[in-house]
XYZ file of C-alpha atoms in Angstrom:
586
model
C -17.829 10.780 -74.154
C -15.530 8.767 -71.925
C -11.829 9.970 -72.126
C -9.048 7.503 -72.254
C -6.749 7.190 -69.607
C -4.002 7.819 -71.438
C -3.782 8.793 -75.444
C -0.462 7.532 -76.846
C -0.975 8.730 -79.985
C -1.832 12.386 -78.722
C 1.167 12.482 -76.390
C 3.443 11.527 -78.984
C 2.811 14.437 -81.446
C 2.926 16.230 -77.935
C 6.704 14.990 -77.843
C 7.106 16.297 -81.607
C 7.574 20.099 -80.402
C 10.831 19.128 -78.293
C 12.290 18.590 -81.528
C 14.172 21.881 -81.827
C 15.298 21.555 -77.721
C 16.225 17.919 -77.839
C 19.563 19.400 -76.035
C 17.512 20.874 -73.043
C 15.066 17.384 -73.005
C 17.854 15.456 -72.721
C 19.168 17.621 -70.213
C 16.853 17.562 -68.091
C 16.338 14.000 -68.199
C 20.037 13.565 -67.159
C 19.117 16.248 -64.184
C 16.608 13.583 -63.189
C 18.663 10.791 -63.418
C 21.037 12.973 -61.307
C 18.819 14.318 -58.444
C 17.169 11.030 -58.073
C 20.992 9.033 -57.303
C 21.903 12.202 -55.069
C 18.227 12.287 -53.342
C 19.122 8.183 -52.461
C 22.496 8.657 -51.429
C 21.877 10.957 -47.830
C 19.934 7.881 -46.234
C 22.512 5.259 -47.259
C 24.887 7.650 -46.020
C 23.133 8.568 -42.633
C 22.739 4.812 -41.998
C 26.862 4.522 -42.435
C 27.174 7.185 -40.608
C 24.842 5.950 -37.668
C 26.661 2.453 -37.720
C 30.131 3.140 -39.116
C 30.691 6.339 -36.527
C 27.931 7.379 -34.117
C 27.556 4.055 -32.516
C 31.678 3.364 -32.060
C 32.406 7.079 -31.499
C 34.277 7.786 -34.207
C 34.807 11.501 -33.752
C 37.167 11.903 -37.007
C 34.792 9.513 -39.233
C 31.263 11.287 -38.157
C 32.836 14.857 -39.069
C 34.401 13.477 -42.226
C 30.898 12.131 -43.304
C 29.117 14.783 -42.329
C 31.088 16.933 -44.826
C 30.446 14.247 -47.661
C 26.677 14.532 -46.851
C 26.834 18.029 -47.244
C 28.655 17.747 -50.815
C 25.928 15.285 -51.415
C 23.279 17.926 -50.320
C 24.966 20.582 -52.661
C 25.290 18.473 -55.552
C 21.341 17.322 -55.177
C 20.365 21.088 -54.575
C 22.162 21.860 -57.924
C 20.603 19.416 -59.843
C 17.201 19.659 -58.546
C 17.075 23.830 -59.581
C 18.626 22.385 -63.157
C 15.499 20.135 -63.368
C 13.131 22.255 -62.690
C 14.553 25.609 -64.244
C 14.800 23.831 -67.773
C 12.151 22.214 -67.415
C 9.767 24.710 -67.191
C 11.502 26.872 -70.037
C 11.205 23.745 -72.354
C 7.531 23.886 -71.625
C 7.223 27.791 -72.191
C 9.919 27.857 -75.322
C 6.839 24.746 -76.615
C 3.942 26.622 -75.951
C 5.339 29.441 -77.369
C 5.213 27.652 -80.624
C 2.485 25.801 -80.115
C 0.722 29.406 -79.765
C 2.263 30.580 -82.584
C 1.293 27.941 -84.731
C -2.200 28.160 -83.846
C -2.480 32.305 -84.323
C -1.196 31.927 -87.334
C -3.503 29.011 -88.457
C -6.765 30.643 -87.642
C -5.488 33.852 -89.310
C -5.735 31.692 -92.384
C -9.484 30.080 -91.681
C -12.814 31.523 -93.957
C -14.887 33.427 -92.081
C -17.384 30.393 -91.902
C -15.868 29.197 -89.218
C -15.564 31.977 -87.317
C -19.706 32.546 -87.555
C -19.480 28.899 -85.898
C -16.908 28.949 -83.786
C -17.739 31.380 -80.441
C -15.076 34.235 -79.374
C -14.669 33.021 -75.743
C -13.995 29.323 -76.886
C -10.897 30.509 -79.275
C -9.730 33.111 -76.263
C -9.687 29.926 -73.988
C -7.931 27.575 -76.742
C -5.429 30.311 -77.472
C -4.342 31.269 -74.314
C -5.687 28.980 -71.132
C -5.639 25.673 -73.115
C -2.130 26.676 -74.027
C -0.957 27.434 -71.064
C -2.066 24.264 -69.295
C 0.451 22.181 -72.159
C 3.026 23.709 -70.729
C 2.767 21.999 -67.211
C 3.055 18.614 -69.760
C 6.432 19.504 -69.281
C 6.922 21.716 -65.989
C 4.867 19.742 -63.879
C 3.790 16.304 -65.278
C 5.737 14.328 -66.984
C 9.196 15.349 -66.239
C 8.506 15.227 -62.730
C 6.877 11.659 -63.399
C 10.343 10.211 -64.514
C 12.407 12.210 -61.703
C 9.883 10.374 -59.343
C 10.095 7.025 -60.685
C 13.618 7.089 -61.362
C 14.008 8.249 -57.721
C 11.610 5.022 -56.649
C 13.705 2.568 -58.478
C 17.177 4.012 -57.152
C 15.724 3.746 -53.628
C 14.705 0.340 -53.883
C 17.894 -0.407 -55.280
C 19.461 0.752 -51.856
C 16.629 -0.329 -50.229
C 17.379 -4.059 -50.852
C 21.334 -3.630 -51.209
C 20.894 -2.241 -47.338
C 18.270 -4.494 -45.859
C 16.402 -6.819 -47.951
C 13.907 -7.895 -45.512
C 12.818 -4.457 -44.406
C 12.456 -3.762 -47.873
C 9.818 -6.325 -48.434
C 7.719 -5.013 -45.543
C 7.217 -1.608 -47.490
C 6.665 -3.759 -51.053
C 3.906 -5.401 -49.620
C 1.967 -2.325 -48.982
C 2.920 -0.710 -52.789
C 0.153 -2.342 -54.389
C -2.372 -1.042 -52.001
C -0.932 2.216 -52.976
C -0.596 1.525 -56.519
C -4.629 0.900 -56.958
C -5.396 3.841 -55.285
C -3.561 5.921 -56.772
C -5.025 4.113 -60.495
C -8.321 4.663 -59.613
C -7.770 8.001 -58.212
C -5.947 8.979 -61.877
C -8.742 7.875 -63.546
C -11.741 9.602 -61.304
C -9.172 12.683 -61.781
C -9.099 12.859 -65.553
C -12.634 12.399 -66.199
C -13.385 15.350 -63.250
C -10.875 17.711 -65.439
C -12.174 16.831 -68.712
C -15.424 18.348 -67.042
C -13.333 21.221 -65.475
C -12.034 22.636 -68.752
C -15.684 22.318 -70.256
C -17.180 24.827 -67.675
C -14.394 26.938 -68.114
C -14.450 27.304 -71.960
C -18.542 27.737 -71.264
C -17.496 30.537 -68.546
C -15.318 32.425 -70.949
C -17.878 32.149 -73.779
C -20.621 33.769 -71.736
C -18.722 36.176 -70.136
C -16.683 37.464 -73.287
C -20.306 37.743 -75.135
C -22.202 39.510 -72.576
C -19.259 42.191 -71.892
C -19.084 42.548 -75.337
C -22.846 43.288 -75.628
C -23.227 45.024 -72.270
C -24.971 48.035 -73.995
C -27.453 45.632 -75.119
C -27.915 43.882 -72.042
C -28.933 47.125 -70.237
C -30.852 48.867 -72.505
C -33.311 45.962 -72.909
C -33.030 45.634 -68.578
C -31.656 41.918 -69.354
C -29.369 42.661 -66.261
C -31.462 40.168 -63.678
C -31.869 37.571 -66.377
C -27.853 37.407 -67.413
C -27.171 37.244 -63.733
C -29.103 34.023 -63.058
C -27.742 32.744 -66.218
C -24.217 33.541 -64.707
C -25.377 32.106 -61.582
C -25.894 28.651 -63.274
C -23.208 28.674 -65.452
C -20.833 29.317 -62.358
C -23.002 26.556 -60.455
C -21.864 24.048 -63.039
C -18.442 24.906 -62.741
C -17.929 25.347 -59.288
C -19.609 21.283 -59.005
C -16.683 20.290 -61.505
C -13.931 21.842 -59.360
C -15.307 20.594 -56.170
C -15.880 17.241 -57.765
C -11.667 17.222 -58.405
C -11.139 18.453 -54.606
C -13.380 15.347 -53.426
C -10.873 13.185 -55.248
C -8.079 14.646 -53.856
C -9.585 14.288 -50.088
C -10.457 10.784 -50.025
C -6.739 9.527 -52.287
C -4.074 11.724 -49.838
C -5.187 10.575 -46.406
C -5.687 7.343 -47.454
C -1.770 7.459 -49.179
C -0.695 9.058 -45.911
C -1.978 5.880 -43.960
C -0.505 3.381 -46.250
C 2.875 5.594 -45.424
C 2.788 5.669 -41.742
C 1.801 2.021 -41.513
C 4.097 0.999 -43.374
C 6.445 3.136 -41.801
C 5.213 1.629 -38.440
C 5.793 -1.332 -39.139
C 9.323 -1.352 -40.472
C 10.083 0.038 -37.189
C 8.429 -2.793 -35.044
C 9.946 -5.399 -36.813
C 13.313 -3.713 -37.173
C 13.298 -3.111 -33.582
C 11.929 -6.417 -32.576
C 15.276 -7.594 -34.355
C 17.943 -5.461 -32.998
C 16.615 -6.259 -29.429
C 16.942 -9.985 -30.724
C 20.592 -9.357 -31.121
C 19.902 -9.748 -34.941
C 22.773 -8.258 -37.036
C 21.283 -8.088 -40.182
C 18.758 -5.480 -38.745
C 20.500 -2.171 -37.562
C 19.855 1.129 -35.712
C 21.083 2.706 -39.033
C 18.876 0.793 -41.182
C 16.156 1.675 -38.995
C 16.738 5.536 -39.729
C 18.033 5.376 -43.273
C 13.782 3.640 -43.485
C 12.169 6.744 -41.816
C 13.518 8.659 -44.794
C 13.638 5.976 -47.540
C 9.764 5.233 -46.944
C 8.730 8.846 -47.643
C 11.082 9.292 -50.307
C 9.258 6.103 -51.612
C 5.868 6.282 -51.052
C 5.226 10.692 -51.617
C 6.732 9.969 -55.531
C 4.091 7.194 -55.892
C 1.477 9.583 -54.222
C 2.730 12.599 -56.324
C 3.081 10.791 -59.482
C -0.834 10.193 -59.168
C -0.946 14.737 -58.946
C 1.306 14.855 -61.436
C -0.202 12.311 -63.833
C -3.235 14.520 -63.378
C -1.483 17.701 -64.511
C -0.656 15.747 -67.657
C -4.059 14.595 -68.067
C -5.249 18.084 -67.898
C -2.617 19.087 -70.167
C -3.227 16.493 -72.555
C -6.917 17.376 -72.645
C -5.931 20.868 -73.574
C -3.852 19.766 -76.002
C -6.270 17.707 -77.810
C -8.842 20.456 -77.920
C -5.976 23.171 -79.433
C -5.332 20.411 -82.196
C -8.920 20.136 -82.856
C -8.360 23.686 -84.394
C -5.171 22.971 -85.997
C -6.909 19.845 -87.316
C -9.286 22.022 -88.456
C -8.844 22.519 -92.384
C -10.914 25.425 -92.449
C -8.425 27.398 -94.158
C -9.062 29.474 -97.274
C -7.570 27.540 -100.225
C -4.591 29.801 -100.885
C -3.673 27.607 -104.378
C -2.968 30.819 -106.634
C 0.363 31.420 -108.058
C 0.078 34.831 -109.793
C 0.665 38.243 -107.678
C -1.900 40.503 -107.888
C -0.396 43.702 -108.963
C -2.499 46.936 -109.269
C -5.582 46.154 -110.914
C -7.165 48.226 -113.743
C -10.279 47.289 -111.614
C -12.558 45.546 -114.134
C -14.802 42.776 -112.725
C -16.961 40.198 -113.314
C -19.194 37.427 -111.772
C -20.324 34.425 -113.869
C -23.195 32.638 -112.896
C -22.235 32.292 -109.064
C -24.069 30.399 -106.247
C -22.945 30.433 -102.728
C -24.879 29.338 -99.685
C -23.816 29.977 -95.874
C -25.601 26.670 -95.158
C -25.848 23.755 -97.107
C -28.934 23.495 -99.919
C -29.863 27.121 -98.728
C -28.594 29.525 -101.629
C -28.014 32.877 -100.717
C -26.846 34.220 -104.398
C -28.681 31.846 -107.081
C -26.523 32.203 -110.585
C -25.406 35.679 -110.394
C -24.047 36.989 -113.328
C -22.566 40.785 -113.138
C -19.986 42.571 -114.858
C -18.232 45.547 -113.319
C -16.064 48.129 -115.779
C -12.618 49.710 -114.771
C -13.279 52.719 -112.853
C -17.008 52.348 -112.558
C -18.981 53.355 -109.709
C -21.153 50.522 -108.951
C -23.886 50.577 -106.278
C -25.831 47.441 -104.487
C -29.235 48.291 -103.112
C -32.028 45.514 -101.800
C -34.034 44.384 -98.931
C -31.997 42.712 -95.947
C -30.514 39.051 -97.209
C -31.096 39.796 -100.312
C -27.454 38.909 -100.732
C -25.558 42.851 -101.176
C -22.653 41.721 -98.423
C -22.382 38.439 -100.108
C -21.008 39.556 -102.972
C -18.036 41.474 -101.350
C -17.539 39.002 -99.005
C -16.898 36.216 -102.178
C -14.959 38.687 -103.796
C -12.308 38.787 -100.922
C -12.894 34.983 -101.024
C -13.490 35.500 -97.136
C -16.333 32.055 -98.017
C -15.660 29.755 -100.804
C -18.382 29.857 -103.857
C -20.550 26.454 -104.871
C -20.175 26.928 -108.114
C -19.890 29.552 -111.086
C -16.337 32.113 -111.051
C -15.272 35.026 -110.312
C -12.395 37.222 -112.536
C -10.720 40.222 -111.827
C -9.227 41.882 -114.849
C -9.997 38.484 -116.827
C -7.846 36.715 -114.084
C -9.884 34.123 -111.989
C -9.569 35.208 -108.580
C -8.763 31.592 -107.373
C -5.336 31.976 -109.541
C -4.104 34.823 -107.447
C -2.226 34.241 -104.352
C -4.544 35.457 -101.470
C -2.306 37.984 -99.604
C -2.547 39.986 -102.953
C -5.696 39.420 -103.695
C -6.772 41.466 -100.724
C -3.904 43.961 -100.512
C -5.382 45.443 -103.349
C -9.325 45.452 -102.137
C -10.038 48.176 -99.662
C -12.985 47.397 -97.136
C -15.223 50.559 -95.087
C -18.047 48.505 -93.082
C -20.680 50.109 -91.765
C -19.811 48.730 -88.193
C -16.152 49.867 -87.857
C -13.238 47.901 -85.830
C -10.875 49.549 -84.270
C -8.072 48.071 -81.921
C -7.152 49.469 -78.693
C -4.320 51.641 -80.096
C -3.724 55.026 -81.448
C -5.448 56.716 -84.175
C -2.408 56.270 -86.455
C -1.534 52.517 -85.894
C -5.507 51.859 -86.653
C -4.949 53.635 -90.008
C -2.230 51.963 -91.072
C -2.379 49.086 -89.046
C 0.922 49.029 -88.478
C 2.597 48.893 -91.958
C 5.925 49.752 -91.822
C 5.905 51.102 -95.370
C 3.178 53.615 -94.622
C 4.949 56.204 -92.776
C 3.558 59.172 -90.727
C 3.665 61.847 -93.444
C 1.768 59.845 -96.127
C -0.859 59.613 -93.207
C -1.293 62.750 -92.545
C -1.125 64.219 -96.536
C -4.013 61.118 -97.214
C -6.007 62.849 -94.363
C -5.868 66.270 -95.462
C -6.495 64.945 -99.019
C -9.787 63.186 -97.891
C -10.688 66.165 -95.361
C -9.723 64.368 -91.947
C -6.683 65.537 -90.774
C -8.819 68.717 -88.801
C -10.849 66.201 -87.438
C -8.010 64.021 -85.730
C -5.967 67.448 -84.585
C -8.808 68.327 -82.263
C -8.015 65.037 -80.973
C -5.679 64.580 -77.810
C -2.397 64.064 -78.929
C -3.913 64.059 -82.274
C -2.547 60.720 -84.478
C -1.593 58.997 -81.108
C -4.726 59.196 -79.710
C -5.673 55.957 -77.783
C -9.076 55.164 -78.978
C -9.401 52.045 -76.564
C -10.752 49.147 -76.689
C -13.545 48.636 -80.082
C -12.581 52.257 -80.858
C -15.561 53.622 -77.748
C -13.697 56.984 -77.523
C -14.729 57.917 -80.873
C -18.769 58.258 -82.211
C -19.653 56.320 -84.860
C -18.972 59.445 -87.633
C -15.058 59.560 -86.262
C -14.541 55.801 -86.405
C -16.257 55.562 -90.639
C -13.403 58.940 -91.182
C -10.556 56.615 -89.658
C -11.814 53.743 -91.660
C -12.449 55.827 -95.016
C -8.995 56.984 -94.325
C -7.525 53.597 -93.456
C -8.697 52.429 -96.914
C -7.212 55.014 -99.058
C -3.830 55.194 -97.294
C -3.711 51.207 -98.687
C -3.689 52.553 -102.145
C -6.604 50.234 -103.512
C -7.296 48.914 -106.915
C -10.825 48.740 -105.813
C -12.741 49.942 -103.131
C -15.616 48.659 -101.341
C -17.893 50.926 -99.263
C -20.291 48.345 -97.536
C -23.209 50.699 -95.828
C -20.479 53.177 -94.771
C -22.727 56.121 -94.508
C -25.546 54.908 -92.291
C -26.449 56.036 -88.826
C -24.116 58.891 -88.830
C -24.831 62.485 -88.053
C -24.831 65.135 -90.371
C -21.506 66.250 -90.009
C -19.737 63.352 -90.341
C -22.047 62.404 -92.872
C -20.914 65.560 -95.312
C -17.102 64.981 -94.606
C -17.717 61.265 -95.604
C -19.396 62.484 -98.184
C -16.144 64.381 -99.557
C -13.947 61.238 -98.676
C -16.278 59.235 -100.718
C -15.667 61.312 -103.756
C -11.941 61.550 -102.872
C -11.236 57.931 -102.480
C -13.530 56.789 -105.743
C -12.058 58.795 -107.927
C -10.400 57.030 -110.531
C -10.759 53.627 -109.357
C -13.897 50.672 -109.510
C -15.927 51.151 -106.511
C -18.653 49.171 -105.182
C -21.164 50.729 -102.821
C -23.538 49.095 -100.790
C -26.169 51.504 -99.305
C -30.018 51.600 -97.776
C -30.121 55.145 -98.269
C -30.441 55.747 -102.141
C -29.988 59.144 -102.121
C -26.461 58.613 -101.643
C -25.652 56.631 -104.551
C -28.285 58.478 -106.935
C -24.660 59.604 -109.203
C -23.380 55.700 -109.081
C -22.560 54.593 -112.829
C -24.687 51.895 -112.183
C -27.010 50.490 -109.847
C -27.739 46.992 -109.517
C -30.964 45.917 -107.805
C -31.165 42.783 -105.674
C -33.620 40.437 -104.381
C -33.845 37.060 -102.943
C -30.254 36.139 -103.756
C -30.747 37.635 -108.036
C -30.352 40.606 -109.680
C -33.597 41.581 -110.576
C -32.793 45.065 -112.101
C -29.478 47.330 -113.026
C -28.994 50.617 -114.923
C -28.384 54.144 -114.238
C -30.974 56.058 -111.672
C -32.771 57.609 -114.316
C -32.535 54.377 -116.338
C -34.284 52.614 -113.098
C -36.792 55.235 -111.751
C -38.433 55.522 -115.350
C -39.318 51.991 -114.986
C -43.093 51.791 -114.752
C -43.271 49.535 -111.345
C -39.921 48.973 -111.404
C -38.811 47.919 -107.762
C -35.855 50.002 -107.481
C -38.568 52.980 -108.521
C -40.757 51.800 -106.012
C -37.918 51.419 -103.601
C -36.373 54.846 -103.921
C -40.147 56.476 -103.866
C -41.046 55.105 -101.059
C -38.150 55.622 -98.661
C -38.205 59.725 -100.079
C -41.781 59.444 -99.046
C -40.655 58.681 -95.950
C -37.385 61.467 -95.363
C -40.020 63.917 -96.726
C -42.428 63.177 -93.921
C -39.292 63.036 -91.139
């Protein structure tokens, strides 16, 4: 898709987040304005002091202006670290929001998109894309008006001074001027490509770090790196592609410079050897300076437009996801207070894709306190249901109530504070044992920690521990087997103080050990609240109040164990028979 040269629209809401430091934006515009009258003033004054005091000997004079040019010098010195200083802490103080803004908006999204979305994309939007806004500010456009302003002042001198020397150096602008249009427009089609490669770089690097066990088990090692190799290829063409721009635009900028500069100074001299008095030796080095303080804005402006152009691309892709309205519809009005725990689904249908149902009219009803377990064949729908019950995906059709209260009235944040969560694969955050259990709640202090693990038969485990509850358990939770990390989370969910509890395949591919203390948690944590408990091992959930069987998206059968196995060729009975069969024979 061809980018536009420049979005208006895009650069305006841009413009919106300097709302709160319109002080500071003005400020440094007045900076600008400041630096670019100071920045003209030392060759007007070198040329007086050339003429006025140099050429007639004026001791007195050439001493008093050189202290003026030196207040002049001080004066553009403080303006110019004014400039840049605020601007560059208006562009972090936007970002900053910008960031925040965006955290907190995907914070808010279903889980949908996340299955769409990949990591390293978001990790580049959030933090790279972000960044790059901020030179919007620092390094494009501010810098654009210092540099034009500073153009238009020096043309004002320019033709105050010496009107036909100034009209030498005009001719050559628009030489200058297309260049440096086509070069801006070469430029932001290169970076549009540049920030592409990058986001595809950080996707397949965050995904195969993050699967590196997987990559070397099944010897994938030679095939990622060529993958790498091409990937890095790609991106390395789109960066040289940008450095090709900026080798053919400078020299040729430089050129237009020195021949303009040259000729200034042939025709200027031609003159004062003429005996012409409108020409002068101090107009002749008041030029040398003027001309680059002319011509390196217009060159620069063309860099700088291109750091806006990169930071406008940026932008537009981190407002894609604001844009986004994949956000959980967070409608409800009443707060959830503790639940008795009673539940019930009426006629539900939900599909992860469009016209593919994953639960076809489910109807189930869940009593305060029960224990209820989910068994079936993989996709038969068991995580489904949990995951509509947090309303991480919105249902099709049908409803869902919670103590006789649609779940869609509550407000969402309390919905979910009281629905605890143990998956089978367990997240932890690079952080100590404690601030993964209570994920740093203020209002869950150390003691209550510590009494909830020796209540659920932990708190031995995390004393052998270094440093015990402050044990770093790195990144993913990798200093810690499998076993360790279902305790924390067992022990993370009942320090939260559920109304119900939700144990999704928390007891699979764990050693025996762990597997008895979970075991004791499970009963711990249950007691005296509604449970559900997803499981492939039925010999775990044999004492469940209830077991509902699922297939193909239905419920196909539910009772008690001994309600289900006395079933003549009742799938749960052949279910549970078969997989003893096969414990028996392990």
């Amino acid at each position: 898709m061809k980018a536009k040269a420049f979005d208006s629209n895009l650069f305006k809401r841009i413009l919106k987040y300097t709302k709160p430091y319109k002080a500071r934006f003005y400020g440094v515009i007045a900076f600008a304005i400041l630096l670019s009258v100071f920045a003209a003033l030392r060759p007007y004054l070198l040329k007086q002091t050339v003429d006025s005091y140099i050429q007639p000997k004026d001791q007195e004079g050439l001493l008093w202006y050189a202290v003026l040019m030196g207040i002049v010098l001080l004066f553009e010195v403080f303006s110019q670290f004014y400039f840049v200083y605020w601007a560059n802490w208006l562009g972090q103080d936007i970002i900053k929001d910008i960031r925040t803004k965006l955290f907190n908006h995907m914070l808010t999204f279903r889980m949908k998109y996340f299955d769409n979305a990949p990591v390293g994309q978001l990790v580049t939007r959030s933090v790279s894309d972000i960044e790059q806004i901020a030179r919007i500010f620092s390094q494009g456009l501010f810098m654009i008006i210092s540099d034009l302003l500073k153009m238009i002042v020096v043309l004002g001198f320019m033709f105050y001074m010496n009107w036909r020397l100034t009209w030498i150096v005009i001719l050559a602008m628009p030489i200058l001027v297309y260049a440096t249009r086509v070069f801006q427009q070469k430029m932001q089609l290169a970076f549009e490509e540049v920030r592409n490669q990058v986001a595809n770089m950080n996707t397949f690097v965050q995904e195969r770090v993050t699967g590196m066990k997987i990559v070397q088990l099944f010897n994938r090692e030679d095939i990622e790196f060529e993958k790498f190799k091409e990937i890095n290829q790609k991106h390395n063409k789109a960066w040289i592609k940008t450095i090709l721009y900026n080798s053919i635009f400078f020299p040729i900028a430089d050129i237009i410079s020195s021949l303009s500069l040259g000729a200034v100074v042939i025709y200027g001299g031609f003159h004062i050897l003429d005996g012409d008095k409108f020409t002068t030796f101090g107009d002749l080095f008041s030029y040398t300076m003027f001309i680059g303080m002319l011509f390196n804005p217009l060159r620069q402006i063309a860099d700088k437009f291109n750091e806006m152009q990169m930071g406008m691309i940026a932008a537009n892709r981190v407002f894609d996801i604001l844009d986004s309205e994949s956000d959980v519809q967070n409608n409800g009005t009443k707060i959830a207070g503790h639940f008795s725990g009673e539940i019930r689904f009426e006629n539900v249908r939900f599909s992860y894709v469009k016209d593919q149902e994953v639960l076809k009219g489910i109807n189930l009803n869940v009593k305060p306190g029960e224990t209820v377990a989910i068994v079936g064949a993989t996709g038969a729908g068991k995580s489904t249901i949990i995951n509509l019950l947090n309303r991480f995906y919105e249902i099709d059709s049908g409803s869902i109530y919670i103590d006789n209260q649609n779940i869609n009235d509550f407000q969402l944040e309390s919905l979910r504070k009281q629905i605890a969560i143990v998956l089978q694969d367990v997240f932890l955050f690079a952080d100590t044992i404690h601030n993964n259990i209570t994920l740093n709640n203020p209002a869950i202090s150390r003691e209550e920690v510590i009494e909830a693990a020796k209540k659920i038969g932990v708190h031995k485990f995390i004393k052998t521990l270094p440093n015990g509850y402050d044990y770093d358990v790195k990144e993913r939770g990798v200093m810690l087997s499998s076993g360790q990390r279902q305790l924390i989370a067992f022990l993370r969910a009942y320090v939260s103080n559920p109304s119900i509890l939700i144990l999704d395949e928390a007891t699979s591919s764990i050693d025996t050990y762990s597997e008895e203390l979970i075991q004791k948690a499970t009963e711990r944590i249950t007691k005296g609240r509604t449970s559900i408990v997803i499981a492939h091992r039925l010999a775990t959930i044999i004492n469940a109040d209830k077991i509902i069987v699922m297939d193909k998206g239905m419920i196909v059968e539910q009772g008690s164990h001994q309600e289900l196995v006395a079933k003549t060729d009742g799938y749960y009975k052949n279910l549970y028979e078969s997989q003893f069969a096969v414990e028996k024979s392990e």
